[in-house]
mmCIF file of C-alpha atoms and ligand atoms in Angstrom:
data_model
loop_
_atom_site.group_PDB
_atom_site.id
_atom_site.type_symbol
_atom_site.label_atom_id
_atom_site.label_comp_id
_atom_site.label_asym_id
_atom_site.label_seq_id
_atom_site.Cartn_x
_atom_site.Cartn_y
_atom_site.Cartn_z
ATOM 1 C CA UNK A 4 34.023 51.745 -17.252
ATOM 2 C CA UNK A 5 31.013 53.817 -16.417
ATOM 3 C CA UNK A 6 29.027 52.683 -13.440
ATOM 4 C CA UNK A 7 25.547 51.384 -14.043
ATOM 5 C CA UNK A 8 22.811 50.978 -11.507
ATOM 6 C CA UNK A 9 22.199 47.246 -11.062
ATOM 7 C CA UNK A 10 18.996 46.319 -12.840
ATOM 8 C CA UNK A 11 17.561 42.890 -13.595
ATOM 9 C CA UNK A 12 15.669 42.077 -16.784
ATOM 10 C CA UNK A 13 14.335 38.758 -17.955
ATOM 11 C CA UNK A 14 11.621 37.355 -20.170
ATOM 12 C CA UNK A 15 9.463 34.282 -20.603
ATOM 13 C CA UNK A 16 7.797 33.355 -23.877
ATOM 14 C CA UNK A 17 4.020 32.944 -23.875
ATOM 15 C CA UNK A 18 3.877 29.696 -25.787
ATOM 16 C CA UNK A 19 1.650 26.971 -24.427
ATOM 17 C CA UNK A 20 1.630 25.385 -21.027
ATOM 18 C CA UNK A 21 4.187 26.378 -18.448
ATOM 19 C CA UNK A 22 6.052 23.497 -16.855
ATOM 20 C CA UNK A 23 8.444 22.792 -14.016
ATOM 21 C CA UNK A 24 11.409 23.741 -16.209
ATOM 22 C CA UNK A 25 10.071 27.265 -16.720
ATOM 23 C CA UNK A 26 9.206 27.484 -13.045
ATOM 24 C CA UNK A 27 12.465 26.267 -11.490
ATOM 25 C CA UNK A 28 14.823 27.433 -14.220
ATOM 26 C CA UNK A 29 13.401 30.931 -14.553
ATOM 27 C CA UNK A 30 10.413 32.102 -12.533
ATOM 28 C CA UNK A 31 11.600 31.108 -9.032
ATOM 29 C CA UNK A 32 14.951 32.728 -9.807
ATOM 30 C CA UNK A 33 13.113 35.926 -10.744
ATOM 31 C CA UNK A 34 11.296 35.850 -7.423
ATOM 32 C CA UNK A 35 14.531 35.497 -5.465
ATOM 33 C CA UNK A 36 16.118 38.593 -7.051
ATOM 34 C CA UNK A 37 13.338 40.937 -5.970
ATOM 35 C CA UNK A 38 14.803 41.614 -2.531
ATOM 36 C CA UNK A 39 18.153 42.768 -3.820
ATOM 37 C CA UNK A 40 17.483 44.344 -7.231
ATOM 38 C CA UNK A 41 15.140 46.499 -9.268
ATOM 39 C CA UNK A 42 13.588 43.958 -11.598
ATOM 40 C CA UNK A 43 11.772 44.087 -14.920
ATOM 41 C CA UNK A 44 9.991 40.889 -15.938
ATOM 42 C CA UNK A 45 8.572 40.677 -19.412
ATOM 43 C CA UNK A 46 6.188 38.365 -21.217
ATOM 44 C CA UNK A 47 8.011 38.245 -24.540
ATOM 45 C CA UNK A 48 5.125 37.986 -26.977
ATOM 46 C CA UNK A 49 7.129 39.399 -29.901
ATOM 47 C CA UNK A 50 9.491 36.460 -29.493
ATOM 48 C CA UNK A 51 6.589 34.029 -29.429
ATOM 49 C CA UNK A 52 5.465 34.952 -32.955
ATOM 50 C CA UNK A 53 8.811 33.938 -34.475
ATOM 51 C CA UNK A 54 6.970 30.648 -34.907
ATOM 52 C CA UNK A 55 3.272 30.570 -35.846
ATOM 53 C CA UNK A 56 0.843 31.158 -32.972
ATOM 54 C CA UNK A 57 -2.923 31.003 -32.984
ATOM 55 C CA UNK A 58 -3.984 34.516 -31.940
ATOM 56 C CA UNK A 59 -6.586 33.386 -29.390
ATOM 57 C CA UNK A 60 -4.098 30.998 -27.794
ATOM 58 C CA UNK A 61 -1.385 33.647 -27.769
ATOM 59 C CA UNK A 62 -3.621 35.985 -25.832
ATOM 60 C CA UNK A 63 -4.426 33.258 -23.299
ATOM 61 C CA UNK A 64 -0.738 32.367 -22.978
ATOM 62 C CA UNK A 65 0.281 35.970 -22.327
ATOM 63 C CA UNK A 66 -2.201 36.070 -19.466
ATOM 64 C CA UNK A 67 -1.086 32.653 -18.246
ATOM 65 C CA UNK A 68 2.588 33.619 -18.003
ATOM 66 C CA UNK A 69 1.612 36.822 -16.233
ATOM 67 C CA UNK A 70 -0.498 34.795 -13.810
ATOM 68 C CA UNK A 71 2.476 32.490 -13.192
ATOM 69 C CA UNK A 72 4.697 35.455 -12.371
ATOM 70 C CA UNK A 73 2.149 36.759 -9.888
ATOM 71 C CA UNK A 74 1.293 33.356 -8.425
ATOM 72 C CA UNK A 75 4.968 32.583 -7.868
ATOM 73 C CA UNK A 76 5.339 35.768 -5.852
ATOM 74 C CA UNK A 77 6.553 38.465 -8.215
ATOM 75 C CA UNK A 78 5.436 41.822 -6.890
ATOM 76 C CA UNK A 79 4.153 43.855 -9.840
ATOM 77 C CA UNK A 80 3.941 46.998 -7.722
ATOM 78 C CA UNK A 81 7.515 47.025 -6.468
ATOM 79 C CA UNK A 82 8.893 45.726 -9.756
ATOM 80 C CA UNK A 83 7.735 45.892 -13.367
ATOM 81 C CA UNK A 84 5.685 43.188 -15.091
ATOM 82 C CA UNK A 85 4.458 43.746 -18.655
ATOM 83 C CA UNK A 86 4.198 42.254 -22.113
ATOM 84 C CA UNK A 87 6.779 43.193 -24.698
ATOM 85 C CA UNK A 88 4.466 44.244 -27.550
ATOM 86 C CA UNK A 89 3.065 47.111 -25.463
ATOM 87 C CA UNK A 90 6.427 48.846 -25.426
ATOM 88 C CA UNK A 91 7.296 49.640 -29.038
ATOM 89 C CA UNK A 92 10.855 50.634 -28.107
ATOM 90 C CA UNK A 93 11.875 46.940 -27.958
ATOM 91 C CA UNK A 94 11.253 46.525 -31.675
ATOM 92 C CA UNK A 95 12.636 49.954 -32.438
ATOM 93 C CA UNK A 96 15.949 49.304 -30.700
ATOM 94 C CA UNK A 97 16.090 45.835 -32.257
ATOM 95 C CA UNK A 98 16.207 47.463 -35.689
ATOM 96 C CA UNK A 99 19.134 49.666 -34.733
ATOM 97 C CA UNK A 100 20.926 46.708 -33.165
ATOM 98 C CA UNK A 101 20.282 44.705 -36.347
ATOM 99 C CA UNK A 102 22.629 47.167 -37.973
ATOM 100 C CA UNK A 103 25.244 46.569 -35.260
ATOM 101 C CA UNK A 104 25.082 42.760 -35.049
ATOM 102 C CA UNK A 105 27.033 40.847 -37.703
ATOM 103 C CA UNK A 106 25.633 38.066 -39.836
ATOM 104 C CA UNK A 107 28.530 35.860 -38.785
ATOM 105 C CA UNK A 108 27.568 36.235 -35.131
ATOM 106 C CA UNK A 109 23.997 35.147 -35.731
ATOM 107 C CA UNK A 110 25.108 32.227 -37.885
ATOM 108 C CA UNK A 111 26.730 30.703 -34.811
ATOM 109 C CA UNK A 112 23.538 30.586 -32.714
ATOM 110 C CA UNK A 113 22.905 26.965 -31.807
ATOM 111 C CA UNK A 114 19.299 27.523 -30.751
ATOM 112 C CA UNK A 115 18.433 28.773 -34.224
ATOM 113 C CA UNK A 116 20.095 25.748 -35.785
ATOM 114 C CA UNK A 117 18.126 23.440 -33.510
ATOM 115 C CA UNK A 118 14.812 25.209 -33.999
ATOM 116 C CA UNK A 119 15.189 25.611 -37.755
ATOM 117 C CA UNK A 120 16.370 22.048 -38.259
ATOM 118 C CA UNK A 121 16.411 20.940 -41.864
ATOM 119 C CA UNK A 122 13.765 23.450 -42.846
ATOM 120 C CA UNK A 123 16.066 26.462 -42.732
ATOM 121 C CA UNK A 124 14.870 28.081 -45.939
ATOM 122 C CA UNK A 125 11.345 28.067 -44.695
ATOM 123 C CA UNK A 126 11.522 29.467 -41.153
ATOM 124 C CA UNK A 127 10.696 33.109 -40.429
ATOM 125 C CA UNK A 128 13.297 35.846 -40.627
ATOM 126 C CA UNK A 129 12.154 36.661 -37.092
ATOM 127 C CA UNK A 130 13.347 33.290 -35.805
ATOM 128 C CA UNK A 131 16.814 34.076 -37.138
ATOM 129 C CA UNK A 132 16.741 37.572 -35.691
ATOM 130 C CA UNK A 133 15.351 36.440 -32.329
ATOM 131 C CA UNK A 134 18.628 36.955 -30.410
ATOM 132 C CA UNK A 135 18.907 40.572 -31.583
ATOM 133 C CA UNK A 136 15.418 41.333 -30.275
ATOM 134 C CA UNK A 137 16.476 39.667 -27.028
ATOM 135 C CA UNK A 138 19.522 41.943 -26.854
ATOM 136 C CA UNK A 139 17.222 44.926 -27.421
ATOM 137 C CA UNK A 140 14.922 43.771 -24.591
ATOM 138 C CA UNK A 141 17.817 43.890 -22.178
ATOM 139 C CA UNK A 142 19.672 46.927 -23.492
ATOM 140 C CA UNK A 143 16.632 49.176 -23.860
ATOM 141 C CA UNK A 144 16.592 49.198 -20.028
ATOM 142 C CA UNK A 145 20.379 49.165 -19.792
ATOM 143 C CA UNK A 146 19.916 46.142 -17.550
ATOM 144 C CA UNK A 147 23.021 44.729 -15.886
ATOM 145 C CA UNK A 148 21.870 41.250 -14.799
ATOM 146 C CA UNK A 149 19.794 38.683 -16.639
ATOM 147 C CA UNK A 150 18.566 35.524 -14.898
ATOM 148 C CA UNK A 151 18.240 32.795 -17.524
ATOM 149 C CA UNK A 152 18.508 29.057 -17.948
ATOM 150 C CA UNK A 153 21.684 27.450 -19.237
ATOM 151 C CA UNK A 154 20.289 27.340 -22.794
ATOM 152 C CA UNK A 155 20.230 31.133 -23.078
ATOM 153 C CA UNK A 156 23.905 31.640 -22.282
ATOM 154 C CA UNK A 157 24.935 32.022 -25.913
ATOM 155 C CA UNK A 158 22.230 34.615 -26.532
ATOM 156 C CA UNK A 159 23.511 36.613 -23.569
ATOM 157 C CA UNK A 160 27.024 36.493 -24.976
ATOM 158 C CA UNK A 161 25.648 37.869 -28.224
ATOM 159 C CA UNK A 162 23.894 40.680 -26.329
ATOM 160 C CA UNK A 163 27.227 41.567 -24.739
ATOM 161 C CA UNK A 164 28.962 41.554 -28.123
ATOM 162 C CA UNK A 165 26.290 43.836 -29.569
ATOM 163 C CA UNK A 166 26.497 46.218 -26.601
ATOM 164 C CA UNK A 167 30.265 46.320 -26.846
ATOM 165 C CA UNK A 168 30.296 46.977 -30.591
ATOM 166 C CA UNK A 169 27.760 49.777 -30.201
ATOM 167 C CA UNK A 170 29.878 51.318 -27.434
ATOM 168 C CA UNK A 171 32.982 51.119 -29.634
ATOM 169 C CA UNK A 172 31.430 52.150 -32.952
ATOM 170 C CA UNK A 173 29.953 55.283 -31.411
ATOM 171 C CA UNK A 174 32.498 55.958 -28.672
ATOM 172 C CA UNK A 175 33.098 59.536 -29.817
ATOM 173 C CA UNK A 176 29.419 60.428 -29.870
ATOM 174 C CA UNK A 177 28.814 58.617 -26.591
ATOM 175 C CA UNK A 178 31.526 60.645 -24.888
ATOM 176 C CA UNK A 179 30.506 63.915 -26.573
ATOM 177 C CA UNK A 180 26.909 63.463 -25.424
ATOM 178 C CA UNK A 181 28.043 63.062 -21.848
ATOM 179 C CA UNK A 182 27.636 59.306 -21.360
ATOM 180 C CA UNK A 183 31.268 58.675 -20.509
ATOM 181 C CA UNK A 184 33.027 55.784 -22.207
ATOM 182 C CA UNK A 185 30.154 53.281 -22.356
ATOM 183 C CA UNK A 186 26.516 53.738 -23.181
ATOM 184 C CA UNK A 187 25.313 50.168 -22.766
ATOM 185 C CA UNK A 188 26.411 48.006 -19.835
ATOM 186 C CA UNK A 189 27.545 44.508 -20.787
ATOM 187 C CA UNK A 190 24.707 42.443 -19.298
ATOM 188 C CA UNK A 191 25.721 39.501 -17.162
ATOM 189 C CA UNK A 192 23.838 36.219 -17.204
ATOM 190 C CA UNK A 193 22.759 34.877 -13.830
ATOM 191 C CA UNK A 194 22.658 31.130 -14.262
ATOM 192 C CA UNK A 195 22.114 29.919 -10.754
ATOM 193 C CA UNK A 196 20.599 27.237 -8.616
ATOM 194 C CA UNK A 197 20.508 23.449 -8.829
ATOM 195 C CA UNK A 198 18.015 23.386 -11.714
ATOM 196 C CA UNK A 199 19.339 25.680 -14.449
ATOM 197 C CA UNK A 200 18.400 22.910 -16.878
ATOM 198 C CA UNK A 201 15.405 20.795 -15.953
ATOM 199 C CA UNK A 202 15.344 17.667 -18.095
ATOM 200 C CA UNK A 203 12.565 15.447 -19.432
ATOM 201 C CA UNK A 204 11.222 12.876 -16.976
ATOM 202 C CA UNK A 205 11.421 10.275 -19.745
ATOM 203 C CA UNK A 206 14.942 11.042 -20.949
ATOM 204 C CA UNK A 207 17.463 12.797 -18.719
ATOM 205 C CA UNK A 208 19.491 13.971 -21.701
ATOM 206 C CA UNK A 209 16.663 16.023 -23.239
ATOM 207 C CA UNK A 210 15.351 19.340 -21.943
ATOM 208 C CA UNK A 211 11.893 19.337 -20.365
ATOM 209 C CA UNK A 212 9.818 20.880 -23.120
ATOM 210 C CA UNK A 213 6.246 21.827 -23.849
ATOM 211 C CA UNK A 214 6.661 20.453 -27.350
ATOM 212 C CA UNK A 215 7.573 16.900 -26.249
ATOM 213 C CA UNK A 216 4.880 14.545 -27.574
ATOM 214 C CA UNK A 217 4.598 12.771 -24.213
ATOM 215 C CA UNK A 218 2.901 14.680 -21.400
ATOM 216 C CA UNK A 219 4.708 12.264 -19.045
ATOM 217 C CA UNK A 220 7.969 13.997 -19.946
ATOM 218 C CA UNK A 221 7.023 17.118 -18.011
ATOM 219 C CA UNK A 222 5.174 18.436 -14.977
ATOM 220 C CA UNK A 223 2.856 21.266 -15.951
ATOM 221 C CA UNK A 224 2.116 23.985 -13.430
ATOM 222 C CA UNK A 225 -1.546 23.166 -14.026
ATOM 223 C CA UNK A 226 -1.179 19.451 -13.115
ATOM 224 C CA UNK A 227 -3.159 18.238 -10.105
ATOM 225 C CA UNK A 228 -1.697 16.147 -7.292
ATOM 226 C CA UNK A 229 -2.660 12.779 -8.821
ATOM 227 C CA UNK A 230 -1.164 13.659 -12.183
ATOM 228 C CA UNK A 231 2.068 14.832 -10.570
ATOM 229 C CA UNK A 232 2.283 11.617 -8.529
ATOM 230 C CA UNK A 233 1.721 9.457 -11.593
ATOM 231 C CA UNK A 234 4.282 11.293 -13.689
ATOM 232 C CA UNK A 235 6.980 11.102 -11.024
ATOM 233 C CA UNK A 236 6.275 7.435 -10.332
ATOM 234 C CA UNK A 237 6.670 6.699 -14.036
ATOM 235 C CA UNK A 238 9.759 8.894 -14.416
ATOM 236 C CA UNK A 239 12.744 7.056 -15.878
ATOM 237 C CA UNK A 240 15.450 6.021 -13.421
ATOM 238 C CA UNK A 241 18.258 3.493 -13.289
ATOM 239 C CA UNK A 242 18.557 0.395 -11.098
ATOM 240 C CA UNK A 243 21.171 1.738 -8.659
ATOM 241 C CA UNK A 244 20.310 3.365 -5.333
ATOM 242 C CA UNK A 245 21.037 7.086 -5.071
ATOM 243 C CA UNK A 246 24.699 8.011 -4.542
ATOM 244 C CA UNK A 247 25.870 9.735 -1.354
ATOM 245 C CA UNK A 248 28.181 12.129 -3.176
ATOM 246 C CA UNK A 249 27.401 14.506 -5.997
ATOM 247 C CA UNK A 250 30.138 12.927 -8.175
ATOM 248 C CA UNK A 251 28.033 9.779 -8.212
ATOM 249 C CA UNK A 252 25.441 11.575 -10.369
ATOM 250 C CA UNK A 253 27.904 12.119 -13.202
ATOM 251 C CA UNK A 254 26.804 9.466 -15.671
ATOM 252 C CA UNK A 255 23.257 9.176 -14.368
ATOM 253 C CA UNK A 256 21.264 11.931 -16.114
ATOM 254 C CA UNK A 257 17.855 10.836 -14.778
ATOM 255 C CA UNK A 258 19.067 10.606 -11.177
ATOM 256 C CA UNK A 259 20.845 13.930 -11.553
ATOM 257 C CA UNK A 260 17.687 15.561 -12.888
ATOM 258 C CA UNK A 261 15.372 14.282 -10.143
ATOM 259 C CA UNK A 262 17.840 15.244 -7.417
ATOM 260 C CA UNK A 263 18.195 18.681 -9.036
ATOM 261 C CA UNK A 264 14.426 19.134 -9.061
ATOM 262 C CA UNK A 265 14.214 18.122 -5.417
ATOM 263 C CA UNK A 266 17.016 20.503 -4.472
ATOM 264 C CA UNK A 267 15.506 23.424 -6.390
ATOM 265 C CA UNK A 268 12.049 22.886 -4.913
ATOM 266 C CA UNK A 269 13.456 22.874 -1.380
ATOM 267 C CA UNK A 270 16.055 25.538 -1.994
ATOM 268 C CA UNK A 271 18.881 23.206 -0.993
ATOM 269 C CA UNK A 272 21.978 22.049 -2.835
ATOM 270 C CA UNK A 273 22.109 18.679 -4.591
ATOM 271 C CA UNK A 274 24.897 17.599 -2.208
ATOM 272 C CA UNK A 275 22.611 18.340 0.685
ATOM 273 C CA UNK A 276 19.767 16.304 -0.812
ATOM 274 C CA UNK A 277 22.131 13.380 -1.319
ATOM 275 C CA UNK A 278 23.106 13.553 2.324
ATOM 276 C CA UNK A 279 19.503 12.718 3.109
ATOM 277 C CA UNK A 280 18.831 10.220 0.306
ATOM 278 C CA UNK A 281 22.244 8.699 -0.521
ATOM 279 C CA UNK A 282 22.019 4.896 -0.434
ATOM 280 C CA UNK A 283 18.200 4.892 -0.582
ATOM 281 C CA UNK A 284 16.377 3.475 -3.566
ATOM 282 C CA UNK A 285 14.350 5.452 -6.062
ATOM 283 C CA UNK A 286 10.956 4.397 -4.802
ATOM 284 C CA UNK A 287 11.603 5.985 -1.404
ATOM 285 C CA UNK A 288 13.092 9.082 -3.003
ATOM 286 C CA UNK A 289 10.241 9.385 -5.462
ATOM 287 C CA UNK A 290 7.667 9.303 -2.679
ATOM 288 C CA UNK A 291 9.351 12.257 -1.014
ATOM 289 C CA UNK A 292 9.720 14.023 -4.345
ATOM 290 C CA UNK A 293 6.008 13.559 -5.044
ATOM 291 C CA UNK A 294 5.058 15.063 -1.684
ATOM 292 C CA UNK A 295 7.399 17.981 -2.156
ATOM 293 C CA UNK A 296 6.335 18.703 -5.742
ATOM 294 C CA UNK A 297 2.654 18.554 -4.852
ATOM 295 C CA UNK A 298 3.249 20.842 -1.877
ATOM 296 C CA UNK A 299 5.176 23.427 -3.917
ATOM 297 C CA UNK A 300 3.605 23.282 -7.365
ATOM 298 C CA UNK A 301 -0.124 22.740 -6.911
ATOM 299 C CA UNK A 302 -0.683 25.991 -4.959
ATOM 300 C CA UNK A 303 0.960 27.888 -7.823
ATOM 301 C CA UNK A 304 -1.271 26.152 -10.350
ATOM 302 C CA UNK A 305 -4.351 26.908 -8.285
ATOM 303 C CA UNK A 306 -3.400 30.555 -7.832
ATOM 304 C CA UNK A 307 -2.797 30.851 -11.581
ATOM 305 C CA UNK A 308 -6.172 29.348 -12.241
ATOM 306 C CA UNK A 309 -7.843 31.897 -10.046
ATOM 307 C CA UNK A 310 -5.938 34.799 -11.574
ATOM 308 C CA UNK A 311 -6.697 33.809 -15.155
ATOM 309 C CA UNK A 312 -10.401 33.794 -14.364
ATOM 310 C CA UNK A 313 -10.156 37.566 -14.153
ATOM 311 C CA UNK A 314 -8.413 38.552 -17.387
ATOM 312 C CA UNK A 315 -9.313 42.231 -16.943
ATOM 313 C CA UNK A 316 -7.271 42.319 -13.747
ATOM 314 C CA UNK A 317 -4.266 40.759 -15.471
ATOM 315 C CA UNK A 318 -4.580 43.070 -18.453
ATOM 316 C CA UNK A 319 -4.646 46.085 -16.125
ATOM 317 C CA UNK A 320 -1.421 44.930 -14.444
ATOM 318 C CA UNK A 321 0.256 44.501 -17.831
ATOM 319 C CA UNK A 322 -0.894 47.908 -18.974
ATOM 320 C CA UNK A 323 0.393 49.637 -15.850
ATOM 321 C CA UNK A 324 3.662 47.739 -16.107
ATOM 322 C CA UNK A 325 4.018 48.728 -19.758
ATOM 323 C CA UNK A 326 3.482 52.384 -18.908
ATOM 324 C CA UNK A 327 6.281 52.280 -16.353
ATOM 325 C CA UNK A 328 8.588 50.286 -18.640
ATOM 326 C CA UNK A 329 7.955 52.689 -21.511
ATOM 327 C CA UNK A 330 9.219 55.660 -19.518
ATOM 328 C CA UNK A 331 12.568 53.910 -19.022
ATOM 329 C CA UNK A 332 12.740 52.601 -22.586
ATOM 330 C CA UNK A 333 11.965 55.991 -24.119
ATOM 331 C CA UNK A 334 14.774 57.568 -22.195
ATOM 332 C CA UNK A 335 17.234 55.056 -23.675
ATOM 333 C CA UNK A 336 15.811 55.468 -27.185
ATOM 334 C CA UNK A 337 16.203 59.230 -27.121
ATOM 335 C CA UNK A 338 19.846 58.860 -26.180
ATOM 336 C CA UNK A 339 20.384 56.127 -28.801
ATOM 337 C CA UNK A 340 18.864 58.333 -31.506
ATOM 338 C CA UNK A 341 21.161 61.192 -30.567
ATOM 339 C CA UNK A 342 24.170 58.876 -30.554
ATOM 340 C CA UNK A 343 23.184 57.386 -33.906
ATOM 341 C CA UNK A 344 22.720 60.790 -35.510
ATOM 342 C CA UNK A 345 18.985 60.741 -36.112
ATOM 343 C CA UNK A 346 17.060 64.006 -36.079
ATOM 344 C CA UNK A 347 14.344 64.081 -33.440
HETATM 345 N N1 LIG B 23 14.917 33.740 -25.143
HETATM 346 C C1 LIG B 23 14.427 33.620 -23.801
HETATM 347 C C2 LIG B 23 13.936 32.177 -23.590
HETATM 348 O O1 LIG B 23 13.432 31.552 -24.462
HETATM 349 C C3 LIG B 23 13.303 34.574 -23.526
HETATM 350 C C4 LIG B 23 13.765 35.987 -23.606
HETATM 351 C C5 LIG B 23 13.437 36.914 -24.537
HETATM 352 C C6 LIG B 23 14.627 36.630 -22.687
HETATM 353 N N2 LIG B 23 14.027 38.091 -24.273
HETATM 354 C C7 LIG B 23 14.777 37.964 -23.145
HETATM 355 C C8 LIG B 23 15.293 36.200 -21.536
HETATM 356 C C9 LIG B 23 15.606 38.859 -22.501
HETATM 357 C C10 LIG B 23 16.127 37.114 -20.894
HETATM 358 C C11 LIG B 23 16.268 38.432 -21.370
HETATM 359 O O2 LIG B 23 14.020 31.691 -22.507
#
């Protein structure tokens, strides 16, 4: 296997309000990787339009996700922050990978089945092709590590399958052009931390989601202290006190979720949190969780608010990021075109 320089890539969709699930499951993980890796963080606006978006809201959401990256502590000078549509090579590589990926592979994608529901004949072709564009996002930078939530694991496996098939299908050309025996690395998912899946506050078996009808199901990064307190106080629980051991969370999805949120916010393990709260009742635990959430989340919301008041500043960061990303992506595309046999 050829050796690849470790490089992190990940993306967040600009669709509506960001919530604690996006923050703990993705953005804080992105922040943590900055000390050890070269990172590329992308606002995936081409993915967002796989379902209808109002253009004015899309633009605001792109800036909002960028503001969240910056507010959370992503350093856009040391690393790369940009929006996907400014680097045309993502879509260009996606087309080539469309001709590598097999229909049978895409037909297995559970997220498509969930999102399309019963209306399969009437969703966009883009929604179906979404995972191939995601593979292109990663592979156009030949990224090796991809921090994602649990729900994206299958898409990462698909990206690996696509990379592997490309490497095999064109192995002769890849070797002849001096790339050794593999052109694309097989990107590894990084699914880490106590909150890889943050669940709804109203139902511990459902993912926290911006599309849930009840705003009480989620904590938005823009929520103020009172709203956060109210939502956590109303969060569903069960009548038992908290367990002292992690095994005790097994059939208690709501308890598991709240303990996971606490652990992620404090950068501790769930076991460690239970050492403190095991045997205590939910009202005591919730009070501490409220304090902690307010302490950690409201400054991010406030910083985002400030940043989004200066859209020109955000747009300049995205533009600079896109220029740097494009240099890397163009290098890959040239090599891919040579491997594929295109004239350039
Ligand atoms: N599909 C991812 C999500 O919804 C977002 C995404 C798009 C992504 N392209 C990516 C994540 C590439 C990691 C790498 O969360």
